[in-house]
CSV table of C-alpha atoms and ligand atoms in Angstrom, one decimal:
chain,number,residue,atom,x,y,z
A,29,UNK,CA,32.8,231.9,-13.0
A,30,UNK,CA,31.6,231.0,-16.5
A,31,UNK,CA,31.2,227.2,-17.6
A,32,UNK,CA,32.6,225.7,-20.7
A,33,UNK,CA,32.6,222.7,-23.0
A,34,UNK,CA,35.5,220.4,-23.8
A,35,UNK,CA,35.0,217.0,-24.8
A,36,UNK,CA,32.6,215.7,-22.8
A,37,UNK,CA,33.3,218.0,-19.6
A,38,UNK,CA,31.3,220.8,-18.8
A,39,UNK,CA,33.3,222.8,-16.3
A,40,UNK,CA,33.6,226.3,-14.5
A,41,UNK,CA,36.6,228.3,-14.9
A,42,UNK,CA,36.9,231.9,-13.8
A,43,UNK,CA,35.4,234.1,-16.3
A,44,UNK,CA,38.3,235.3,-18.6
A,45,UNK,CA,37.0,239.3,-18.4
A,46,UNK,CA,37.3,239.5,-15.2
A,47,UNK,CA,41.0,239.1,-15.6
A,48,UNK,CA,41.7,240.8,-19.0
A,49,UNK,CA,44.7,243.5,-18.8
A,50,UNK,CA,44.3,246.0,-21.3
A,51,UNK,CA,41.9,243.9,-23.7
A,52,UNK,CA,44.3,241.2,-23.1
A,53,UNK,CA,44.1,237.8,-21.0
A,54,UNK,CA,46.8,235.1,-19.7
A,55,UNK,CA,45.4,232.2,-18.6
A,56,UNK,CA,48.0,232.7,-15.8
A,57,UNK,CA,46.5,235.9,-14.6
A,58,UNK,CA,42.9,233.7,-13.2
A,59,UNK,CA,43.2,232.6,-10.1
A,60,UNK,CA,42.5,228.8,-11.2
A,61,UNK,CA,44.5,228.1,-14.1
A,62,UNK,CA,42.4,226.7,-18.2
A,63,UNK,CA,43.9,227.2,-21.1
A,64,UNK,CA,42.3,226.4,-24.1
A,65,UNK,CA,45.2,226.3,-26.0
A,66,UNK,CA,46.5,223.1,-24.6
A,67,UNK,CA,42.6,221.1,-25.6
A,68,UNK,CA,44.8,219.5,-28.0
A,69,UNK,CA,46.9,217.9,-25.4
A,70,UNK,CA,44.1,217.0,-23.1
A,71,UNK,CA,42.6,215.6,-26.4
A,72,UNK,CA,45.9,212.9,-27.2
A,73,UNK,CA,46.0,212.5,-23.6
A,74,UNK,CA,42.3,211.1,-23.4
A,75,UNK,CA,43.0,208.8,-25.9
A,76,UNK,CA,46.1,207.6,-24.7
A,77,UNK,CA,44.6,206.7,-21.1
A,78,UNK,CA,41.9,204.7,-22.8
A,79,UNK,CA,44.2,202.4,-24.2
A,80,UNK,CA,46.5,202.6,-21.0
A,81,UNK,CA,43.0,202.1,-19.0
A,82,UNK,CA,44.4,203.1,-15.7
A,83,UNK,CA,42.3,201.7,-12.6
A,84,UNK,CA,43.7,204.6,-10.4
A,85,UNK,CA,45.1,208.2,-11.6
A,86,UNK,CA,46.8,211.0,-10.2
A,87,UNK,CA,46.2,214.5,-11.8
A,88,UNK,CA,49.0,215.7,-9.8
A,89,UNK,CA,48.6,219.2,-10.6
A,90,UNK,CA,45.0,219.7,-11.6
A,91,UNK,CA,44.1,223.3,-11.8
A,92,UNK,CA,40.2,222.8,-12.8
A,93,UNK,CA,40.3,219.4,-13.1
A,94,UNK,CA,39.7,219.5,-16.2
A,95,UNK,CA,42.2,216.6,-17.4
A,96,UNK,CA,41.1,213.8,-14.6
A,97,UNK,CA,37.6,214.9,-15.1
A,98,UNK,CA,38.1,213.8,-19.0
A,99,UNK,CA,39.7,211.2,-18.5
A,100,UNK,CA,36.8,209.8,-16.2
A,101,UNK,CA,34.1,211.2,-18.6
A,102,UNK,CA,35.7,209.6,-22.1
A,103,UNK,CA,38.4,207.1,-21.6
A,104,UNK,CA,35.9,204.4,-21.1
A,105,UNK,CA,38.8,202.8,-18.6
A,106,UNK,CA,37.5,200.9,-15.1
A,107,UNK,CA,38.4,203.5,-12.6
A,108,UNK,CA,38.3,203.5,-9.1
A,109,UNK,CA,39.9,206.0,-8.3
A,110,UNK,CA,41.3,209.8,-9.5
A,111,UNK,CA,42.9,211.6,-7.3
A,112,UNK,CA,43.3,214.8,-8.2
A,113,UNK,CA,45.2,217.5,-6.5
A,114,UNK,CA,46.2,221.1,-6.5
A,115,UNK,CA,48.5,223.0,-3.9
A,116,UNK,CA,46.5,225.8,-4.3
A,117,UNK,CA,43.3,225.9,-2.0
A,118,UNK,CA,41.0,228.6,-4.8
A,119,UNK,CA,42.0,225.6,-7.4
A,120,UNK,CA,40.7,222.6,-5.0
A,121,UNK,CA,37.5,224.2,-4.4
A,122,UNK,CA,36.6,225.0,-8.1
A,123,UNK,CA,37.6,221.1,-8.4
A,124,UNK,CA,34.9,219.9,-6.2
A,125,UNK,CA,32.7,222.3,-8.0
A,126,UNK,CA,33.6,220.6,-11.0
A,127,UNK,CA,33.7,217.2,-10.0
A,128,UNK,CA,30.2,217.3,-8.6
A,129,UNK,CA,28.8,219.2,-11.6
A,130,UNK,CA,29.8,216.0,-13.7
A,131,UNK,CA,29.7,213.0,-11.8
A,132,UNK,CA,32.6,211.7,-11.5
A,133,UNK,CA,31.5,209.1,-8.5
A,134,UNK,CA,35.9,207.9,-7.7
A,135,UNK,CA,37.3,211.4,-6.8
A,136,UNK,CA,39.6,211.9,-3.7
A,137,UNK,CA,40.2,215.6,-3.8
A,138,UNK,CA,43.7,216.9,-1.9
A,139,UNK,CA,44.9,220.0,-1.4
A,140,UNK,CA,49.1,219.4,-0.9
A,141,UNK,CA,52.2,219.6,-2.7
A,142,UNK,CA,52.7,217.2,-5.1
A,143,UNK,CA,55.7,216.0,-4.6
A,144,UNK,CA,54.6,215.5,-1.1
A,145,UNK,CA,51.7,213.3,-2.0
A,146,UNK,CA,53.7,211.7,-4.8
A,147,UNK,CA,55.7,210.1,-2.4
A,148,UNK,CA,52.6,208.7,0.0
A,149,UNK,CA,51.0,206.8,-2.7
A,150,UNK,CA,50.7,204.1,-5.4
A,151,UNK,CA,49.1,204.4,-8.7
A,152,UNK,CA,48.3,203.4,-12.2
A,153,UNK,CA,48.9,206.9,-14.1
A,154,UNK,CA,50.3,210.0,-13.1
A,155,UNK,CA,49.4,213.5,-15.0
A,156,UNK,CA,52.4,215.9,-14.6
A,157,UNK,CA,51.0,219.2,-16.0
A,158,UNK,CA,53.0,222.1,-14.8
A,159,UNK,CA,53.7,225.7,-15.7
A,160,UNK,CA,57.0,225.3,-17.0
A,161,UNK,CA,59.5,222.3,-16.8
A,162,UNK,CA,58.0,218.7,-14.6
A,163,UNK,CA,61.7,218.5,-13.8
A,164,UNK,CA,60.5,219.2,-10.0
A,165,UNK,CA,58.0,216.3,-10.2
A,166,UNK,CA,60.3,213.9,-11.9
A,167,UNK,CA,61.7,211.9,-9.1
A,168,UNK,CA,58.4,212.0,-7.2
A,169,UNK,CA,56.0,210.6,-9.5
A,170,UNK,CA,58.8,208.0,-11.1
A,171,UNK,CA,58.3,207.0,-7.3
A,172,UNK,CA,54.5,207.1,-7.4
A,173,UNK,CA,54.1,204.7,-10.4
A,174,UNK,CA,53.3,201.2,-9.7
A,175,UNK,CA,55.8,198.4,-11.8
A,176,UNK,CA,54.6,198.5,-15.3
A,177,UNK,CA,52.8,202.0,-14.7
A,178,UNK,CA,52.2,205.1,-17.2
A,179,UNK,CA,53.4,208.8,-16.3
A,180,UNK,CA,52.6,211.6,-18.8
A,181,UNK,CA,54.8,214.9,-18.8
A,182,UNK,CA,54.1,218.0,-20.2
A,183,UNK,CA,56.8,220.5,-20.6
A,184,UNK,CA,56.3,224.4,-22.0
A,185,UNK,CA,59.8,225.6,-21.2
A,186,UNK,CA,61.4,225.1,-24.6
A,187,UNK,CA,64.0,227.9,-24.3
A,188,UNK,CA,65.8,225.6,-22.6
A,189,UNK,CA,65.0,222.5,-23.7
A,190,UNK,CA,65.9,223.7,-27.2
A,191,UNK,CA,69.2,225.3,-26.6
A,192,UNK,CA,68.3,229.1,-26.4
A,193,UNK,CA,68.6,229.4,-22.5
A,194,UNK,CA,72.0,227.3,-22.2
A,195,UNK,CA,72.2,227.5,-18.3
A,196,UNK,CA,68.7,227.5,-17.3
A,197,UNK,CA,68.9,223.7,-19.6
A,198,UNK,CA,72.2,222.8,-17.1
A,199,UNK,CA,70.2,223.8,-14.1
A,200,UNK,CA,66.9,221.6,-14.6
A,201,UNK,CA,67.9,218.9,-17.1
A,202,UNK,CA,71.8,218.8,-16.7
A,203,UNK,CA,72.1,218.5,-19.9
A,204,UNK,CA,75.3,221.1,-21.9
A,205,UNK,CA,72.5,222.1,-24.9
A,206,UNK,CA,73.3,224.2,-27.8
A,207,UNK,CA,70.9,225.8,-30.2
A,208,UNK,CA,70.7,223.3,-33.8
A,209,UNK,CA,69.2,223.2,-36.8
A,210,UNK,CA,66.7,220.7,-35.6
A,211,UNK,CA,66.5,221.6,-32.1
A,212,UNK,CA,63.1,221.2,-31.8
A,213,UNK,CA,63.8,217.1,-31.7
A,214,UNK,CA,66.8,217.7,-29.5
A,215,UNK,CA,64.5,219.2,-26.8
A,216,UNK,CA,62.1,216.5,-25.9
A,217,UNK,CA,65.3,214.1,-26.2
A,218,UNK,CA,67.3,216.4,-23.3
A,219,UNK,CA,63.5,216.1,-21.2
A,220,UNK,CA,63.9,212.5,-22.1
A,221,UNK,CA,67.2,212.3,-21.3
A,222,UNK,CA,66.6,213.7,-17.7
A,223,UNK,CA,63.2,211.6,-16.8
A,224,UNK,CA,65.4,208.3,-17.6
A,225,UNK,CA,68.4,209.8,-15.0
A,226,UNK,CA,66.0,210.4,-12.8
A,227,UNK,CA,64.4,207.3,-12.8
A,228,UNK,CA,67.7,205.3,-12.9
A,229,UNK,CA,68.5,206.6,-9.6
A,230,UNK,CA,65.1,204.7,-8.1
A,231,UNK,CA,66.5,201.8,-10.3
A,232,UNK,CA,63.8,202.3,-12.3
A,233,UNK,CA,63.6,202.1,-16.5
A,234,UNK,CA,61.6,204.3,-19.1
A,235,UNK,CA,59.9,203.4,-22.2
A,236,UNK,CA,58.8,206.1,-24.3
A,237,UNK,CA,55.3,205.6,-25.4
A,238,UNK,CA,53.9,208.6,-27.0
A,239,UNK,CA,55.4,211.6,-27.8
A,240,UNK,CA,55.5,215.1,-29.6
A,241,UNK,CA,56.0,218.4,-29.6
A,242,UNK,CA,53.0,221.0,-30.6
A,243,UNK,CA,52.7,224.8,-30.3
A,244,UNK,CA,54.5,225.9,-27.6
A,245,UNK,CA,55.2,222.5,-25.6
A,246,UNK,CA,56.3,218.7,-25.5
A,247,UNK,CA,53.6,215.9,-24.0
A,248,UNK,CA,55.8,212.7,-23.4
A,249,UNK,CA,54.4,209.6,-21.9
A,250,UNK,CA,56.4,206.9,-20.5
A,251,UNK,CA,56.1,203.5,-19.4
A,252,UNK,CA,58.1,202.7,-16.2
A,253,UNK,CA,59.3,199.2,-14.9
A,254,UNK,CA,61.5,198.0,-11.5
A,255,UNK,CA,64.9,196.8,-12.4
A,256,UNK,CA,68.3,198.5,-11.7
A,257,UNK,CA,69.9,196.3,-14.9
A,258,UNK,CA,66.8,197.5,-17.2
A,259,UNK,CA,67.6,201.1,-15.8
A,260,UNK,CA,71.1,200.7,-17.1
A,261,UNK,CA,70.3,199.7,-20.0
A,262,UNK,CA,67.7,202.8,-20.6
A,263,UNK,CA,71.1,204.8,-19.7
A,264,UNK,CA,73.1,203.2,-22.4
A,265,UNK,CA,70.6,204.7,-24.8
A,266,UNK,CA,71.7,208.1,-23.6
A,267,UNK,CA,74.4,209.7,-26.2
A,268,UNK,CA,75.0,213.1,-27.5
A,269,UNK,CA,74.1,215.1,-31.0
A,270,UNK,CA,76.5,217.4,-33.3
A,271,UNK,CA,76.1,219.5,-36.2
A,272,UNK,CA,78.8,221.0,-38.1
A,273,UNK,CA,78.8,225.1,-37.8
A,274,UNK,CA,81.0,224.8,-41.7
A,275,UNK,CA,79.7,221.9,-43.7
A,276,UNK,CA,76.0,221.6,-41.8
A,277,UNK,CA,77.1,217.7,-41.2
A,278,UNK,CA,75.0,216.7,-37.9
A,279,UNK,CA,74.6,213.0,-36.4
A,280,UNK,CA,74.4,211.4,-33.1
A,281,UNK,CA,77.3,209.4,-30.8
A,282,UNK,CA,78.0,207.9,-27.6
A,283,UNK,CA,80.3,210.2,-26.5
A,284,UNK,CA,80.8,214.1,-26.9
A,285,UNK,CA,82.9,214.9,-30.1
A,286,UNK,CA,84.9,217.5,-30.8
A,287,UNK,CA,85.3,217.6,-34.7
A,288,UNK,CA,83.2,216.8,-37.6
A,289,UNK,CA,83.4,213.4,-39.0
A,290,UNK,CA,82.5,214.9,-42.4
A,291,UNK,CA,84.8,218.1,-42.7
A,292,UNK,CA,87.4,218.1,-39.7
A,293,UNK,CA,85.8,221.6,-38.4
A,294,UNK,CA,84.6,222.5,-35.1
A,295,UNK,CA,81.0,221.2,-34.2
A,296,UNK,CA,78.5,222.3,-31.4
A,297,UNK,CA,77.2,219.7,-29.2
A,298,UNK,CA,73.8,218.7,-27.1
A,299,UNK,CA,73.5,216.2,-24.3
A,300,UNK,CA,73.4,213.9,-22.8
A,301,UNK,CA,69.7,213.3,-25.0
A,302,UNK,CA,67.7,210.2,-25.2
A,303,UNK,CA,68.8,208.6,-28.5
A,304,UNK,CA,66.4,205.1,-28.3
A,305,UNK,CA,63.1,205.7,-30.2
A,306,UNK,CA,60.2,208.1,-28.6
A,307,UNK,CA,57.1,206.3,-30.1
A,308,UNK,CA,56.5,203.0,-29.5
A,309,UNK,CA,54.5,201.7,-33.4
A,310,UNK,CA,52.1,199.8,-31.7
A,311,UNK,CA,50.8,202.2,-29.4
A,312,UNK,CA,50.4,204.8,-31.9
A,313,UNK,CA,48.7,202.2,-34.1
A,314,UNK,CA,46.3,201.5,-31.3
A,315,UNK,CA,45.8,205.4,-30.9
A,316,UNK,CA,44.7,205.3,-34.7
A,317,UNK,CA,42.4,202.9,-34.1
A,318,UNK,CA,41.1,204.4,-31.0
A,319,UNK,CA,41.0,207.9,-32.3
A,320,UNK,CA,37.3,206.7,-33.9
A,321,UNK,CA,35.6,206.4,-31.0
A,322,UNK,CA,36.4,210.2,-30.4
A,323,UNK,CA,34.7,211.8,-33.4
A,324,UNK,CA,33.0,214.3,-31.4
A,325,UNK,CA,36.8,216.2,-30.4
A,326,UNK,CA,37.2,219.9,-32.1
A,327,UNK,CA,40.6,218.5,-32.7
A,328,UNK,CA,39.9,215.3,-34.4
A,329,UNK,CA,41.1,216.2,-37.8
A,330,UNK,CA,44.2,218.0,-36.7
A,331,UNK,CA,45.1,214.5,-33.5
A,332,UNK,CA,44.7,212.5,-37.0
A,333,UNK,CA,47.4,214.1,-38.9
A,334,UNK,CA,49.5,214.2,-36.3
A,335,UNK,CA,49.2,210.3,-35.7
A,336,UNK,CA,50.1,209.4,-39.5
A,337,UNK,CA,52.8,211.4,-39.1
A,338,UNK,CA,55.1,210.3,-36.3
A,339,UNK,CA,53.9,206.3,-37.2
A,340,UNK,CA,55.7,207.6,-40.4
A,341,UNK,CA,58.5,209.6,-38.9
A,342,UNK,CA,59.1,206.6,-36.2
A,343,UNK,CA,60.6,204.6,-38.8
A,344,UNK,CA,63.7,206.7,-39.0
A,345,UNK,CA,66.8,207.2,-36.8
A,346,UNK,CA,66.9,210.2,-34.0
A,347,UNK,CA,67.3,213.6,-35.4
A,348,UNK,CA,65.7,215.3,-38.5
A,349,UNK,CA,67.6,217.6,-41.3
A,350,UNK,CA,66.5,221.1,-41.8
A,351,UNK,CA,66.3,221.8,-45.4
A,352,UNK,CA,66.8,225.7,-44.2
A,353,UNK,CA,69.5,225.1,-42.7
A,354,UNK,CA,71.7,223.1,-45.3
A,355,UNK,CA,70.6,225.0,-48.1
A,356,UNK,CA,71.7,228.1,-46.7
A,357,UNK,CA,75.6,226.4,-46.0
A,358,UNK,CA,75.5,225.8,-49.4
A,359,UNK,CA,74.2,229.2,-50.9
A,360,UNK,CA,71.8,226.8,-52.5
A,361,UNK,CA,67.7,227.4,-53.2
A,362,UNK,CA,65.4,225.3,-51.0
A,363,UNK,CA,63.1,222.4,-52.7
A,364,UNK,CA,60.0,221.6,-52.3
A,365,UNK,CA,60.1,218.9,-49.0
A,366,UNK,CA,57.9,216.5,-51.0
A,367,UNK,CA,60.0,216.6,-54.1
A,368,UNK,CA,63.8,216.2,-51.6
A,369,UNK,CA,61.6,213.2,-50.1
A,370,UNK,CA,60.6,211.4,-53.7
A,371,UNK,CA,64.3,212.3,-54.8
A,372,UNK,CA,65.4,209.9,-51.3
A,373,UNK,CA,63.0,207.6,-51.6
A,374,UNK,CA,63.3,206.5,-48.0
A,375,UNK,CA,62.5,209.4,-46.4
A,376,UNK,CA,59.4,211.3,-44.5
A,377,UNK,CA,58.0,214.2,-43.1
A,378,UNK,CA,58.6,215.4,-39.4
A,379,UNK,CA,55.9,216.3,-37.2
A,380,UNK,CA,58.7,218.6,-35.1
A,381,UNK,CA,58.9,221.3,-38.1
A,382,UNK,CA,57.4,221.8,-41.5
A,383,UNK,CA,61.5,222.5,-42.8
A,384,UNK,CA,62.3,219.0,-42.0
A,385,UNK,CA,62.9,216.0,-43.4
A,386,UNK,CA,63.8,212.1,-42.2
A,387,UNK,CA,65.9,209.6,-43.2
A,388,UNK,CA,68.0,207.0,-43.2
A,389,UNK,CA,70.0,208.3,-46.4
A,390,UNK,CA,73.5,209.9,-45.9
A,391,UNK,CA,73.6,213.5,-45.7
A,392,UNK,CA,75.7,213.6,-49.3
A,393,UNK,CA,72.9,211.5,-50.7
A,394,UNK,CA,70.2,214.4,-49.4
A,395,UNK,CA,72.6,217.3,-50.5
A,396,UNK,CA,72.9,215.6,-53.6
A,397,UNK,CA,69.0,215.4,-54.2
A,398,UNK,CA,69.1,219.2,-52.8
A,399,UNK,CA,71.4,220.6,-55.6
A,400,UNK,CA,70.0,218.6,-58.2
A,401,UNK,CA,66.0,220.0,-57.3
A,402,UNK,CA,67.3,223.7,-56.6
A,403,UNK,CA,69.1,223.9,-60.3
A,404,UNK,CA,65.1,223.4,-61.6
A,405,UNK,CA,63.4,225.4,-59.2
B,30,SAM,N1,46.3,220.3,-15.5
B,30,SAM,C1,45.7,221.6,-15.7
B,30,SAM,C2,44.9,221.6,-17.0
B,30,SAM,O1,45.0,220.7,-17.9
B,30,SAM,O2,44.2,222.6,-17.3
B,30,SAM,C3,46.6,222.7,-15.6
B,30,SAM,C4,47.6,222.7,-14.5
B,30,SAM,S1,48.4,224.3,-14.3
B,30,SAM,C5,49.5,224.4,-15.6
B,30,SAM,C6,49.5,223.9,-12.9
B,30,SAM,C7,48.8,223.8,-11.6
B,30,SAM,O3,49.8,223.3,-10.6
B,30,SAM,C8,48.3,225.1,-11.0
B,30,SAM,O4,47.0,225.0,-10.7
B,30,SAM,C9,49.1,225.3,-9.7
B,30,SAM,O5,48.4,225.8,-8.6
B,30,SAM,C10,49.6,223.9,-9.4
B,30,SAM,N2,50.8,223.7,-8.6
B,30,SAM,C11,52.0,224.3,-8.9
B,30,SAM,N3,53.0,223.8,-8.1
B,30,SAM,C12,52.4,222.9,-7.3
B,30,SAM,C13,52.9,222.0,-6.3
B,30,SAM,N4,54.2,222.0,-6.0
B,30,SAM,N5,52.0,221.1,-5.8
B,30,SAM,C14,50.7,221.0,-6.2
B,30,SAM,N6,50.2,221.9,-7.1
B,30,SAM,C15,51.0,222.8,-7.7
């Protein structure tokens, strides 16, 4: 074992060279999972709790326990209790170890499957923090959430979220994806789409709170409340992108369509995807606000740009364009993204992809402002 620092958590995790294959390391190949690349997520997550400030939490799937330990350690929320929980008996007893080493008084340790204990108990906030897609943990921790409660999702299988593995995106999120020009949106919508089906069935509804996509994952938390009319009406926000294979034309309905609006030619289709907004402005004002107390986080400066950017981008209807993408339809040169969004006027960056823009300007009016910039560049 070898300990390390993160935030305010001073844990052991296996020692990386121990488990190095040629020079190289997964954090996959320890036998207790840490990876450092998902600090940043543990970072946003910290701050999201300690404006949610949870009296009970469930790391569902804890690995080290790093997360709940956090949480406990920085989120300055009254808790009594954390339990946190791993089916994997190596992963429990480096938990303990951790727990002890700092402090954290409210721990119940368990050593089960999830969705097991999701359905035995109650609680403020879950973590769902799998390797690969929550979808199995879905139903069980919608169940585990008291009214009014706070589940966060990660999800790191974006091959299917995002259209690229078509049937492995049927399978877990019954959703018909195809790959678009700004499928990176699109797949925490189709992850959306499935945690508000899901949660219908237990006549539940879902509020996205927070949510974005960084390196190789989406984070998405939700608020969930009892009601089988306000779980209808979180399904009527469920509807289905296009985007035009000829003219580039892309936009959102409530049903599947055939045909572009624009052009009359074939289009490809995702859904269905959440279409209702995925940040909620006041929350993400709050995180701004909160974000001072955590000057001491490696990440601060990067959690900080990301904030201003989706309070910005949150203003705008679903779906982005990608400035790639239309200026190759039309053989044209692509502008600068600042100069495209002064030409709009309404418009911002996207936190999803540095080719994107938002708006709520008609796609004529951007290809306009396209052509005009790419005859000066
Ligand atoms: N939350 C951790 C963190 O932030 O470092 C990482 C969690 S790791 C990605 C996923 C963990 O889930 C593994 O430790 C694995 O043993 C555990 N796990 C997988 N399936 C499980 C199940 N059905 N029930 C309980 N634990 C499970």
């Amino acid at each position: 074992l070898v300990e390390i620092k993160e935030g305010k958590a001073r844990i052991f995790i296996p020692d990386p060279k121990e488990y190095e294959k040629n020079g190289k390391f997964d954090p996959s190949w320890a036998p207790v999972f840490y990876n450092p690349r998902m600090m940043f997520n543990r970072d946003i997550s910290v701050i999201a709790v300690s404006i949610i400030s949870p009296k009970s939490i469930i790391d569902a799937l804890a690995a080290s326990g790093i997360r709940g330990i956090r949480y406990y350690l920085e989120s300055n929320s009254p808790i009594e209790e954390i339990i946190f929980n791993d089916k994997s008996k190596v992963a429990v007893d480096l938990i303990s170890k951790n727990v002890e080493a700092n402090g954290v008084k409210v721990a119940k340790i368990t050593n089960r499957d999830a969705n097991s204990l999701l359905y035995e108990v109650i609680t403020d906030y879950v973590d769902i923090d799998p390797f690969g897609s929550p979808s199995p943990f879905i139903l069980s921790s919608v169940n585990a959430v008291k009214n009014g409660g706070y589940i966060a999702y990660t999800a790191t299988d974006l091959a299917p979220l995002e259209g690229s593995a078509k049937k492995s995106c049927k399978r877990k999120y019954d959703v018909n994806n195809s790959k678009l020009s700004f499928s990176k949106e699109v797949g925490l919508r189709v992850l959306l789409s499935k945690i508000v089906r899901e949660a219908a069935v237990l006549e539940k509804a879902v509020e996205p709170i927070f949510a974005f996509y960084n390196d190789y994952y989406y984070r998405v938390i939700i608020r969930v409340t009892r009601g089988a009319k306000r779980a209808d009406e979180s399904i009527e926000k469920l509807g289905y992108f296009y985007e035009c294979e000829k003219c580039g034309f892309s936009g959102s309905s409530k049903d599947p369509i055939e045909k572009c609006p624009r052009c009359g030619n074939k289009v490809k289709i995702s859904g269905p995807v959440w279409l209702g907004k995925i940040n909620d402005d006041s929350f993400v004002h709050k995180m701004i606000d909160y974000l001072q107390n955590f000057s001491y986080i490696k990440n601060f400066e990067a959690v900080s740009i990301l904030l201003h950017k989706i309070l910005q981008e949150n203003k705008y209807p679903s779906g982005y364009y990608n400035l790639e993408f239309i200026a190759s339809k039309y053989k044209i040169n692509v502008p600068a993204r600042e100069k495209i969004i002064e030409c709009l006027g309404d418009a911002s960056q996207t936190h999803f992809s540095s080719k994107g823009i938002k708006t709520s300007k008609s796609f004529d009016e951007i290809l306009e402002c396209m052509k005009t910039l790419s005859n000066k560049v």
